[in-house]
Amino acid sequence: MRYWLQFYVVVNLGSLASTPVNIYANTVGDELWKAFAIPTVAFACAMVVFLVGSPRYVKRRPLGSSLVQIVRVVFGCLSRCPPDLESQKRTSRGGGNLVP
């Protein structure tokens, strides 16, 4: 779990830094290839780190379909707390406010 957390933190930091770095790379010269080369190199480095760490992952067989579990949760929620569509229709006519 710790490795995945670190991986996602690095990915998010990279995406956060990519916009200013790409803007700077594009404005330094008229060579647009720099703005594409920086993320490509960063992605390649991340892929190497990901593949090197692969033997450390815990690999388990799937226990079922996640989609089936999501559908069960959604239908379970809707069957216990159905939305009150009539009150939403009444309040939405008077200015778009859906809160009764």
PDB file of N, CA and C in Angstrom:
ATOM      1  N   MET A   1       0.832  -1.192   0.000  1.00  0.00           N
ATOM      2  CA  MET A   1       0.000   0.000   0.000  1.00  0.00           C
ATOM      3  C   MET A   1       0.879   1.258   0.000  1.00  0.00           C
ATOM      4  N   ARG A   2       1.956   1.220   0.750  1.00  0.00           N
ATOM      5  CA  ARG A   2       2.825   2.389   0.844  1.00  0.00           C
ATOM      6  C   ARG A   2       3.433   2.739  -0.510  1.00  0.00           C
ATOM      7  N   TYR A   3       3.810   1.727  -1.269  1.00  0.00           N
ATOM      8  CA  TYR A   3       4.410   1.962  -2.578  1.00  0.00           C
ATOM      9  C   TYR A   3       3.412   2.627  -3.520  1.00  0.00           C
ATOM     10  N   TRP A   4       2.174   2.143  -3.539  1.00  0.00           N
ATOM     11  CA  TRP A   4       1.160   2.726  -4.408  1.00  0.00           C
ATOM     12  C   TRP A   4       0.886   4.163  -4.012  1.00  0.00           C
ATOM     13  N   LEU A   5       0.839   4.436  -2.721  1.00  0.00           N
ATOM     14  CA  LEU A   5       0.615   5.799  -2.253  1.00  0.00           C
ATOM     15  C   LEU A   5       1.731   6.715  -2.733  1.00  0.00           C
ATOM     16  N   GLN A   6       2.968   6.261  -2.613  1.00  0.00           N
ATOM     17  CA  GLN A   6       4.099   7.062  -3.081  1.00  0.00           C
ATOM     18  C   GLN A   6       4.022   7.247  -4.593  1.00  0.00           C
ATOM     19  N   PHE A   7       3.649   6.223  -5.312  1.00  0.00           N
ATOM     20  CA  PHE A   7       3.542   6.309  -6.766  1.00  0.00           C
ATOM     21  C   PHE A   7       2.509   7.366  -7.167  1.00  0.00           C
ATOM     22  N   TYR A   8       1.340   7.345  -6.536  1.00  0.00           N
ATOM     23  CA  TYR A   8       0.306   8.307  -6.879  1.00  0.00           C
ATOM     24  C   TYR A   8       0.666   9.718  -6.436  1.00  0.00           C
ATOM     25  N   VAL A   9       1.371   9.861  -5.324  1.00  0.00           N
ATOM     26  CA  VAL A   9       1.828  11.185  -4.904  1.00  0.00           C
ATOM     27  C   VAL A   9       2.773  11.760  -5.949  1.00  0.00           C
ATOM     28  N   VAL A  10       3.709  10.947  -6.429  1.00  0.00           N
ATOM     29  CA  VAL A  10       4.653  11.417  -7.441  1.00  0.00           C
ATOM     30  C   VAL A  10       3.926  11.746  -8.740  1.00  0.00           C
ATOM     31  N   VAL A  11       2.972  10.930  -9.137  1.00  0.00           N
ATOM     32  CA  VAL A  11       2.209  11.205 -10.355  1.00  0.00           C
ATOM     33  C   VAL A  11       1.453  12.523 -10.216  1.00  0.00           C
ATOM     34  N   ASN A  12       0.824  12.748  -9.077  1.00  0.00           N
ATOM     35  CA  ASN A  12       0.071  13.983  -8.880  1.00  0.00           C
ATOM     36  C   ASN A  12       0.988  15.200  -8.805  1.00  0.00           C
ATOM     37  N   LEU A  13       2.141  15.068  -8.177  1.00  0.00           N
ATOM     38  CA  LEU A  13       3.090  16.176  -8.157  1.00  0.00           C
ATOM     39  C   LEU A  13       3.594  16.484  -9.560  1.00  0.00           C
ATOM     40  N   GLY A  14       3.820  15.445 -10.343  1.00  0.00           N
ATOM     41  CA  GLY A  14       4.243  15.648 -11.723  1.00  0.00           C
ATOM     42  C   GLY A  14       3.187  16.355 -12.544  1.00  0.00           C
ATOM     43  N   SER A  15       1.930  15.983 -12.358  1.00  0.00           N
ATOM     44  CA  SER A  15       0.869  16.650 -13.110  1.00  0.00           C
ATOM     45  C   SER A  15       0.700  18.096 -12.640  1.00  0.00           C
ATOM     46  N   LEU A  16       0.927  18.343 -11.363  1.00  0.00           N
ATOM     47  CA  LEU A  16       0.843  19.707 -10.835  1.00  0.00           C
ATOM     48  C   LEU A  16       1.951  20.585 -11.406  1.00  0.00           C
ATOM     49  N   ALA A  17       3.138  20.030 -11.541  1.00  0.00           N
ATOM     50  CA  ALA A  17       4.279  20.795 -12.041  1.00  0.00           C
ATOM     51  C   ALA A  17       4.312  20.878 -13.557  1.00  0.00           C
ATOM     52  N   SER A  18       3.573  20.049 -14.243  1.00  0.00           N
ATOM     53  CA  SER A  18       3.691  19.982 -15.704  1.00  0.00           C
ATOM     54  C   SER A  18       3.215  21.261 -16.398  1.00  0.00           C
ATOM     55  N   THR A  19       2.169  21.878 -15.904  1.00  0.00           N
ATOM     56  CA  THR A  19       1.646  23.062 -16.582  1.00  0.00           C
ATOM     57  C   THR A  19       2.644  24.215 -16.576  1.00  0.00           C
ATOM     58  N   PRO A  20       3.166  24.627 -15.414  1.00  0.00           N
ATOM     59  CA  PRO A  20       4.138  25.732 -15.465  1.00  0.00           C
ATOM     60  C   PRO A  20       5.425  25.373 -16.211  1.00  0.00           C
ATOM     61  N   VAL A  21       5.861  24.127 -16.082  1.00  0.00           N
ATOM     62  CA  VAL A  21       7.084  23.718 -16.790  1.00  0.00           C
ATOM     63  C   VAL A  21       6.861  23.748 -18.291  1.00  0.00           C
ATOM     64  N   ASN A  22       5.724  23.269 -18.751  1.00  0.00           N
ATOM     65  CA  ASN A  22       5.436  23.279 -20.182  1.00  0.00           C
ATOM     66  C   ASN A  22       5.231  24.694 -20.716  1.00  0.00           C
ATOM     67  N   ILE A  23       4.610  25.545 -19.933  1.00  0.00           N
ATOM     68  CA  ILE A  23       4.453  26.936 -20.363  1.00  0.00           C
ATOM     69  C   ILE A  23       5.823  27.597 -20.474  1.00  0.00           C
ATOM     70  N   TYR A  24       6.670  27.365 -19.489  1.00  0.00           N
ATOM     71  CA  TYR A  24       8.024  27.930 -19.538  1.00  0.00           C
ATOM     72  C   TYR A  24       8.808  27.380 -20.730  1.00  0.00           C
ATOM     73  N   ALA A  25       8.721  26.080 -20.947  1.00  0.00           N
ATOM     74  CA  ALA A  25       9.452  25.468 -22.063  1.00  0.00           C
ATOM     75  C   ALA A  25       8.953  25.982 -23.408  1.00  0.00           C
ATOM     76  N   ASN A  26       7.697  26.300 -23.487  1.00  0.00           N
ATOM     77  CA  ASN A  26       7.134  26.793 -24.742  1.00  0.00           C
ATOM     78  C   ASN A  26       7.475  28.267 -24.969  1.00  0.00           C
ATOM     79  N   THR A  27       7.623  29.044 -23.889  1.00  0.00           N
ATOM     80  CA  THR A  27       7.897  30.472 -24.049  1.00  0.00           C
ATOM     81  C   THR A  27       9.382  30.774 -24.156  1.00  0.00           C
ATOM     82  N   VAL A  28      10.263  29.875 -23.717  1.00  0.00           N
ATOM     83  CA  VAL A  28      11.699  30.111 -23.809  1.00  0.00           C
ATOM     84  C   VAL A  28      12.130  30.216 -25.262  1.00  0.00           C
ATOM     85  N   GLY A  29      11.593  29.405 -26.083  1.00  0.00           N
ATOM     86  CA  GLY A  29      11.908  29.437 -27.510  1.00  0.00           C
ATOM     87  C   GLY A  29      10.671  29.042 -28.287  1.00  0.00           C
ATOM     88  N   ASP A  30      10.792  29.095 -29.561  1.00  0.00           N
ATOM     89  CA  ASP A  30       9.658  28.701 -30.391  1.00  0.00           C
ATOM     90  C   ASP A  30       9.684  27.223 -30.731  1.00  0.00           C
ATOM     91  N   GLU A  31      10.407  26.471 -29.949  1.00  0.00           N
ATOM     92  CA  GLU A  31      10.513  25.032 -30.196  1.00  0.00           C
ATOM     93  C   GLU A  31       9.510  24.302 -29.322  1.00  0.00           C
ATOM     94  N   LEU A  32       8.388  23.969 -29.907  1.00  0.00           N
ATOM     95  CA  LEU A  32       7.301  23.335 -29.171  1.00  0.00           C
ATOM     96  C   LEU A  32       7.648  21.921 -28.727  1.00  0.00           C
ATOM     97  N   TRP A  33       8.648  21.301 -29.344  1.00  0.00           N
ATOM     98  CA  TRP A  33       8.989  19.924 -29.012  1.00  0.00           C
ATOM     99  C   TRP A  33       9.435  19.786 -27.560  1.00  0.00           C
ATOM    100  N   LYS A  34       9.989  20.853 -26.966  1.00  0.00           N
ATOM    101  CA  LYS A  34      10.424  20.785 -25.564  1.00  0.00           C
ATOM    102  C   LYS A  34       9.234  20.535 -24.634  1.00  0.00           C
ATOM    103  N   ALA A  35       8.137  21.179 -24.942  1.00  0.00           N
ATOM    104  CA  ALA A  35       6.946  21.029 -24.101  1.00  0.00           C
ATOM    105  C   ALA A  35       6.407  19.605 -24.154  1.00  0.00           C
ATOM    106  N   PHE A  36       6.672  18.885 -25.231  1.00  0.00           N
ATOM    107  CA  PHE A  36       6.244  17.495 -25.323  1.00  0.00           C
ATOM    108  C   PHE A  36       7.321  16.534 -24.833  1.00  0.00           C
ATOM    109  N   ALA A  37       8.580  16.919 -24.936  1.00  0.00           N
ATOM    110  CA  ALA A  37       9.671  16.043 -24.528  1.00  0.00           C
ATOM    111  C   ALA A  37       9.740  15.889 -23.013  1.00  0.00           C
ATOM    112  N   ILE A  38       9.468  16.958 -22.275  1.00  0.00           N
ATOM    113  CA  ILE A  38       9.566  16.907 -20.812  1.00  0.00           C
ATOM    114  C   ILE A  38       8.587  15.886 -20.226  1.00  0.00           C
ATOM    115  N   PRO A  39       7.286  15.927 -20.563  1.00  0.00           N
ATOM    116  CA  PRO A  39       6.382  14.904 -20.018  1.00  0.00           C
ATOM    117  C   PRO A  39       6.697  13.496 -20.515  1.00  0.00           C
ATOM    118  N   THR A  40       7.206  13.386 -21.745  1.00  0.00           N
ATOM    119  CA  THR A  40       7.539  12.068 -22.272  1.00  0.00           C
ATOM    120  C   THR A  40       8.678  11.447 -21.480  1.00  0.00           C
ATOM    121  N   VAL A  41       9.704  12.227 -21.184  1.00  0.00           N
ATOM    122  CA  VAL A  41      10.829  11.728 -20.389  1.00  0.00           C
ATOM    123  C   VAL A  41      10.360  11.387 -18.974  1.00  0.00           C
ATOM    124  N   ALA A  42       9.522  12.239 -18.393  1.00  0.00           N
ATOM    125  CA  ALA A  42       9.012  11.966 -17.046  1.00  0.00           C
ATOM    126  C   ALA A  42       8.181  10.693 -17.017  1.00  0.00           C
ATOM    127  N   PHE A  43       7.346  10.487 -18.043  1.00  0.00           N
ATOM    128  CA  PHE A  43       6.542   9.272 -18.114  1.00  0.00           C
ATOM    129  C   PHE A  43       7.422   8.037 -18.266  1.00  0.00           C
ATOM    130  N   ALA A  44       8.468   8.144 -19.064  1.00  0.00           N
ATOM    131  CA  ALA A  44       9.383   7.008 -19.241  1.00  0.00           C
ATOM    132  C   ALA A  44      10.074   6.664 -17.926  1.00  0.00           C
ATOM    133  N   CYS A  45      10.495   7.676 -17.182  1.00  0.00           N
ATOM    134  CA  CYS A  45      11.127   7.421 -15.867  1.00  0.00           C
ATOM    135  C   CYS A  45      10.132   6.763 -14.911  1.00  0.00           C
ATOM    136  N   ALA A  46       8.890   7.243 -14.915  1.00  0.00           N
ATOM    137  CA  ALA A  46       7.868   6.666 -14.039  1.00  0.00           C
ATOM    138  C   ALA A  46       7.585   5.213 -14.412  1.00  0.00           C
ATOM    139  N   MET A  47       7.595   4.916 -15.708  1.00  0.00           N
ATOM    140  CA  MET A  47       7.359   3.540 -16.151  1.00  0.00           C
ATOM    141  C   MET A  47       8.484   2.619 -15.698  1.00  0.00           C
ATOM    142  N   VAL A  48       9.715   3.096 -15.753  1.00  0.00           N
ATOM    143  CA  VAL A  48      10.849   2.293 -15.286  1.00  0.00           C
ATOM    144  C   VAL A  48      10.708   2.009 -13.790  1.00  0.00           C
ATOM    145  N   VAL A  49      10.372   3.038 -13.019  1.00  0.00           N
ATOM    146  CA  VAL A  49      10.185   2.849 -11.571  1.00  0.00           C
ATOM    147  C   VAL A  49       9.049   1.864 -11.312  1.00  0.00           C
ATOM    148  N   PHE A  50       7.980   1.975 -12.054  1.00  0.00           N
ATOM    149  CA  PHE A  50       6.832   1.092 -11.906  1.00  0.00           C
ATOM    150  C   PHE A  50       7.212  -0.354 -12.201  1.00  0.00           C
ATOM    151  N   LEU A  51       7.950  -0.578 -13.279  1.00  0.00           N
ATOM    152  CA  LEU A  51       8.332  -1.941 -13.649  1.00  0.00           C
ATOM    153  C   LEU A  51       9.373  -2.528 -12.697  1.00  0.00           C
ATOM    154  N   VAL A  52      10.284  -1.698 -12.204  1.00  0.00           N
ATOM    155  CA  VAL A  52      11.286  -2.185 -11.248  1.00  0.00           C
ATOM    156  C   VAL A  52      10.612  -2.608  -9.942  1.00  0.00           C
ATOM    157  N   GLY A  53       9.584  -1.889  -9.539  1.00  0.00           N
ATOM    158  CA  GLY A  53       8.880  -2.222  -8.296  1.00  0.00           C
ATOM    159  C   GLY A  53       7.871  -3.336  -8.442  1.00  0.00           C
ATOM    160  N   SER A  54       7.608  -3.780  -9.662  1.00  0.00           N
ATOM    161  CA  SER A  54       6.579  -4.778  -9.915  1.00  0.00           C
ATOM    162  C   SER A  54       6.724  -6.074  -9.113  1.00  0.00           C
ATOM    163  N   PRO A  55       7.939  -6.609  -8.911  1.00  0.00           N
ATOM    164  CA  PRO A  55       8.028  -7.841  -8.125  1.00  0.00           C
ATOM    165  C   PRO A  55       7.590  -7.675  -6.661  1.00  0.00           C
ATOM    166  N   ARG A  56       7.543  -6.459  -6.181  1.00  0.00           N
ATOM    167  CA  ARG A  56       7.156  -6.211  -4.788  1.00  0.00           C
ATOM    168  C   ARG A  56       5.643  -6.141  -4.590  1.00  0.00           C
ATOM    169  N   TYR A  57       4.878  -6.116  -5.677  1.00  0.00           N
ATOM    170  CA  TYR A  57       3.431  -6.002  -5.570  1.00  0.00           C
ATOM    171  C   TYR A  57       2.822  -7.305  -5.062  1.00  0.00           C
ATOM    172  N   VAL A  58       1.736  -7.173  -4.332  1.00  0.00           N
ATOM    173  CA  VAL A  58       0.952  -8.330  -3.915  1.00  0.00           C
ATOM    174  C   VAL A  58      -0.110  -8.545  -4.975  1.00  0.00           C
ATOM    175  N   LYS A  59      -0.044  -9.675  -5.650  1.00  0.00           N
ATOM    176  CA  LYS A  59      -0.972  -9.947  -6.755  1.00  0.00           C
ATOM    177  C   LYS A  59      -1.983 -10.997  -6.310  1.00  0.00           C
ATOM    178  N   ARG A  60      -3.250 -10.607  -6.373  1.00  0.00           N
ATOM    179  CA  ARG A  60      -4.333 -11.509  -5.974  1.00  0.00           C
ATOM    180  C   ARG A  60      -5.295 -11.672  -7.132  1.00  0.00           C
ATOM    181  N   ARG A  61      -5.938 -12.841  -7.161  1.00  0.00           N
ATOM    182  CA  ARG A  61      -6.966 -13.065  -8.172  1.00  0.00           C
ATOM    183  C   ARG A  61      -8.189 -12.208  -7.827  1.00  0.00           C
ATOM    184  N   PRO A  62      -8.876 -11.699  -8.836  1.00  0.00           N
ATOM    185  CA  PRO A  62     -10.083 -10.920  -8.570  1.00  0.00           C
ATOM    186  C   PRO A  62     -11.165 -11.789  -7.932  1.00  0.00           C
ATOM    187  N   LEU A  63     -11.932 -11.182  -7.031  1.00  0.00           N
ATOM    188  CA  LEU A  63     -12.978 -11.918  -6.327  1.00  0.00           C
ATOM    189  C   LEU A  63     -14.343 -11.773  -6.992  1.00  0.00           C
ATOM    190  N   GLY A  64     -14.419 -11.026  -8.036  1.00  0.00           N
ATOM    191  CA  GLY A  64     -15.684 -10.814  -8.730  1.00  0.00           C
ATOM    192  C   GLY A  64     -15.624  -9.519  -9.501  1.00  0.00           C
ATOM    193  N   SER A  65     -16.725  -9.189 -10.104  1.00  0.00           N
ATOM    194  CA  SER A  65     -16.783  -7.988 -10.923  1.00  0.00           C
ATOM    195  C   SER A  65     -17.065  -6.767 -10.060  1.00  0.00           C
ATOM    196  N   SER A  66     -16.269  -5.745 -10.214  1.00  0.00           N
ATOM    197  CA  SER A  66     -16.503  -4.487  -9.498  1.00  0.00           C
ATOM    198  C   SER A  66     -17.758  -3.815 -10.013  1.00  0.00           C
ATOM    199  N   LEU A  67     -18.037  -3.990 -11.288  1.00  0.00           N
ATOM    200  CA  LEU A  67     -19.225  -3.385 -11.877  1.00  0.00           C
ATOM    201  C   LEU A  67     -20.496  -3.930 -11.228  1.00  0.00           C
ATOM    202  N   VAL A  68     -20.529  -5.226 -10.968  1.00  0.00           N
ATOM    203  CA  VAL A  68     -21.693  -5.843 -10.319  1.00  0.00           C
ATOM    204  C   VAL A  68     -21.866  -5.268  -8.911  1.00  0.00           C
ATOM    205  N   GLN A  69     -20.774  -5.087  -8.186  1.00  0.00           N
ATOM    206  CA  GLN A  69     -20.857  -4.520  -6.841  1.00  0.00           C
ATOM    207  C   GLN A  69     -21.356  -3.076  -6.879  1.00  0.00           C
ATOM    208  N   ILE A  70     -20.906  -2.299  -7.856  1.00  0.00           N
ATOM    209  CA  ILE A  70     -21.355  -0.906  -7.979  1.00  0.00           C
ATOM    210  C   ILE A  70     -22.849  -0.853  -8.272  1.00  0.00           C
ATOM    211  N   VAL A  71     -23.321  -1.707  -9.183  1.00  0.00           N
ATOM    212  CA  VAL A  71     -24.746  -1.732  -9.530  1.00  0.00           C
ATOM    213  C   VAL A  71     -25.568  -2.125  -8.308  1.00  0.00           C
ATOM    214  N   ARG A  72     -25.100  -3.081  -7.538  1.00  0.00           N
ATOM    215  CA  ARG A  72     -25.819  -3.487  -6.318  1.00  0.00           C
ATOM    216  C   ARG A  72     -25.920  -2.340  -5.322  1.00  0.00           C
ATOM    217  N   VAL A  73     -24.840  -1.605  -5.148  1.00  0.00           N
ATOM    218  CA  VAL A  73     -24.847  -0.482  -4.203  1.00  0.00           C
ATOM    219  C   VAL A  73     -25.799   0.609  -4.675  1.00  0.00           C
ATOM    220  N   VAL A  74     -25.744   0.953  -5.963  1.00  0.00           N
ATOM    221  CA  VAL A  74     -26.615   2.007  -6.491  1.00  0.00           C
ATOM    222  C   VAL A  74     -28.084   1.617  -6.359  1.00  0.00           C
ATOM    223  N   PHE A  75     -28.442   0.399  -6.774  1.00  0.00           N
ATOM    224  CA  PHE A  75     -29.836  -0.026  -6.663  1.00  0.00           C
ATOM    225  C   PHE A  75     -30.267  -0.177  -5.210  1.00  0.00           C
ATOM    226  N   GLY A  76     -29.355  -0.599  -4.347  1.00  0.00           N
ATOM    227  CA  GLY A  76     -29.684  -0.684  -2.924  1.00  0.00           C
ATOM    228  C   GLY A  76     -29.985   0.684  -2.332  1.00  0.00           C
ATOM    229  N   CYS A  77     -29.183   1.683  -2.705  1.00  0.00           N
ATOM    230  CA  CYS A  77     -29.420   3.050  -2.226  1.00  0.00           C
ATOM    231  C   CYS A  77     -30.732   3.608  -2.756  1.00  0.00           C
ATOM    232  N   LEU A  78     -30.978   3.391  -4.042  1.00  0.00           N
ATOM    233  CA  LEU A  78     -32.202   3.925  -4.632  1.00  0.00           C
ATOM    234  C   LEU A  78     -33.452   3.232  -4.093  1.00  0.00           C
ATOM    235  N   SER A  79     -33.358   1.949  -3.747  1.00  0.00           N
ATOM    236  CA  SER A  79     -34.537   1.252  -3.229  1.00  0.00           C
ATOM    237  C   SER A  79     -34.847   1.672  -1.792  1.00  0.00           C
ATOM    238  N   ARG A  80     -33.836   2.049  -1.037  1.00  0.00           N
ATOM    239  CA  ARG A  80     -34.073   2.474   0.352  1.00  0.00           C
ATOM    240  C   ARG A  80     -34.412   3.951   0.438  1.00  0.00           C
ATOM    241  N   CYS A  81     -33.866   4.768  -0.427  1.00  0.00           N
ATOM    242  CA  CYS A  81     -34.088   6.217  -0.406  1.00  0.00           C
ATOM    243  C   CYS A  81     -34.399   6.697  -1.812  1.00  0.00           C
ATOM    244  N   PRO A  82     -35.595   6.426  -2.320  1.00  0.00           N
ATOM    245  CA  PRO A  82     -35.899   6.870  -3.688  1.00  0.00           C
ATOM    246  C   PRO A  82     -35.956   8.390  -3.739  1.00  0.00           C
ATOM    247  N   PRO A  83     -35.497   8.979  -4.832  1.00  0.00           N
ATOM    248  CA  PRO A  83     -35.518  10.438  -4.935  1.00  0.00           C
ATOM    249  C   PRO A  83     -36.952  10.949  -5.046  1.00  0.00           C
ATOM    250  N   ASP A  84     -37.195  12.089  -4.447  1.00  0.00           N
ATOM    251  CA  ASP A  84     -38.514  12.708  -4.491  1.00  0.00           C
ATOM    252  C   ASP A  84     -38.559  13.624  -5.709  1.00  0.00           C
ATOM    253  N   LEU A  85     -38.925  13.053  -6.866  1.00  0.00           N
ATOM    254  CA  LEU A  85     -38.893  13.791  -8.118  1.00  0.00           C
ATOM    255  C   LEU A  85     -39.957  14.870  -8.201  1.00  0.00           C
ATOM    256  N   GLU A  86     -41.102  14.657  -7.564  1.00  0.00           N
ATOM    257  CA  GLU A  86     -42.174  15.651  -7.630  1.00  0.00           C
ATOM    258  C   GLU A  86     -41.759  16.951  -6.969  1.00  0.00           C
ATOM    259  N   SER A  87     -41.098  16.873  -5.825  1.00  0.00           N
ATOM    260  CA  SER A  87     -40.678  18.111  -5.158  1.00  0.00           C
ATOM    261  C   SER A  87     -39.584  18.802  -5.947  1.00  0.00           C
ATOM    262  N   GLN A  88     -38.754  18.042  -6.638  1.00  0.00           N
ATOM    263  CA  GLN A  88     -37.717  18.645  -7.467  1.00  0.00           C
ATOM    264  C   GLN A  88     -38.330  19.354  -8.663  1.00  0.00           C
ATOM    265  N   LYS A  89     -39.386  18.777  -9.241  1.00  0.00           N
ATOM    266  CA  LYS A  89     -40.052  19.415 -10.377  1.00  0.00           C
ATOM    267  C   LYS A  89     -40.689  20.731  -9.954  1.00  0.00           C
ATOM    268  N   ARG A  90     -41.352  20.737  -8.781  1.00  0.00           N
ATOM    269  CA  ARG A  90     -42.025  21.942  -8.313  1.00  0.00           C
ATOM    270  C   ARG A  90     -41.036  23.066  -8.044  1.00  0.00           C
ATOM    271  N   THR A  91     -39.915  22.750  -7.419  1.00  0.00           N
ATOM    272  CA  THR A  91     -38.963  23.791  -7.058  1.00  0.00           C
ATOM    273  C   THR A  91     -38.094  24.198  -8.237  1.00  0.00           C
ATOM    274  N   SER A  92     -37.913  23.348  -9.217  1.00  0.00           N
ATOM    275  CA  SER A  92     -37.046  23.699 -10.342  1.00  0.00           C
ATOM    276  C   SER A  92     -37.721  24.679 -11.299  1.00  0.00           C
ATOM    277  N   ARG A  93     -39.046  24.782 -11.274  1.00  0.00           N
ATOM    278  CA  ARG A  93     -39.737  25.717 -12.171  1.00  0.00           C
ATOM    279  C   ARG A  93     -39.536  27.163 -11.739  1.00  0.00           C
ATOM    280  N   GLY A  94     -39.302  27.370 -10.485  1.00  0.00           N
ATOM    281  CA  GLY A  94     -39.233  28.734  -9.978  1.00  0.00           C
ATOM    282  C   GLY A  94     -37.839  29.321  -9.959  1.00  0.00           C
ATOM    283  N   GLY A  95     -36.920  28.900 -10.768  1.00  0.00           N
ATOM    284  CA  GLY A  95     -35.614  29.532 -10.808  1.00  0.00           C
ATOM    285  C   GLY A  95     -34.456  28.563 -10.786  1.00  0.00           C
ATOM    286  N   GLY A  96     -34.721  27.291 -10.873  1.00  0.00           N
ATOM    287  CA  GLY A  96     -33.630  26.322 -10.979  1.00  0.00           C
ATOM    288  C   GLY A  96     -33.122  25.781  -9.663  1.00  0.00           C
ATOM    289  N   ASN A  97     -33.668  26.186  -8.544  1.00  0.00           N
ATOM    290  CA  ASN A  97     -33.214  25.700  -7.244  1.00  0.00           C
ATOM    291  C   ASN A  97     -33.840  24.344  -6.967  1.00  0.00           C
ATOM    292  N   LEU A  98     -33.033  23.312  -6.824  1.00  0.00           N
ATOM    293  CA  LEU A  98     -33.563  21.973  -6.593  1.00  0.00           C
ATOM    294  C   LEU A  98     -33.707  21.646  -5.119  1.00  0.00           C
ATOM    295  N   VAL A  99     -33.276  22.524  -4.243  1.00  0.00           N
ATOM    296  CA  VAL A  99     -33.374  22.255  -2.807  1.00  0.00           C
ATOM    297  C   VAL A  99     -34.731  22.729  -2.337  1.00  0.00           C
ATOM    298  N   PRO A 100     -35.533  21.828  -1.709  1.00  0.00           N
ATOM    299  CA  PRO A 100     -36.881  22.235  -1.269  1.00  0.00           C
ATOM    300  C   PRO A 100     -36.847  23.202  -0.115  1.00  0.00           C
TER     301      PRO A 100
END
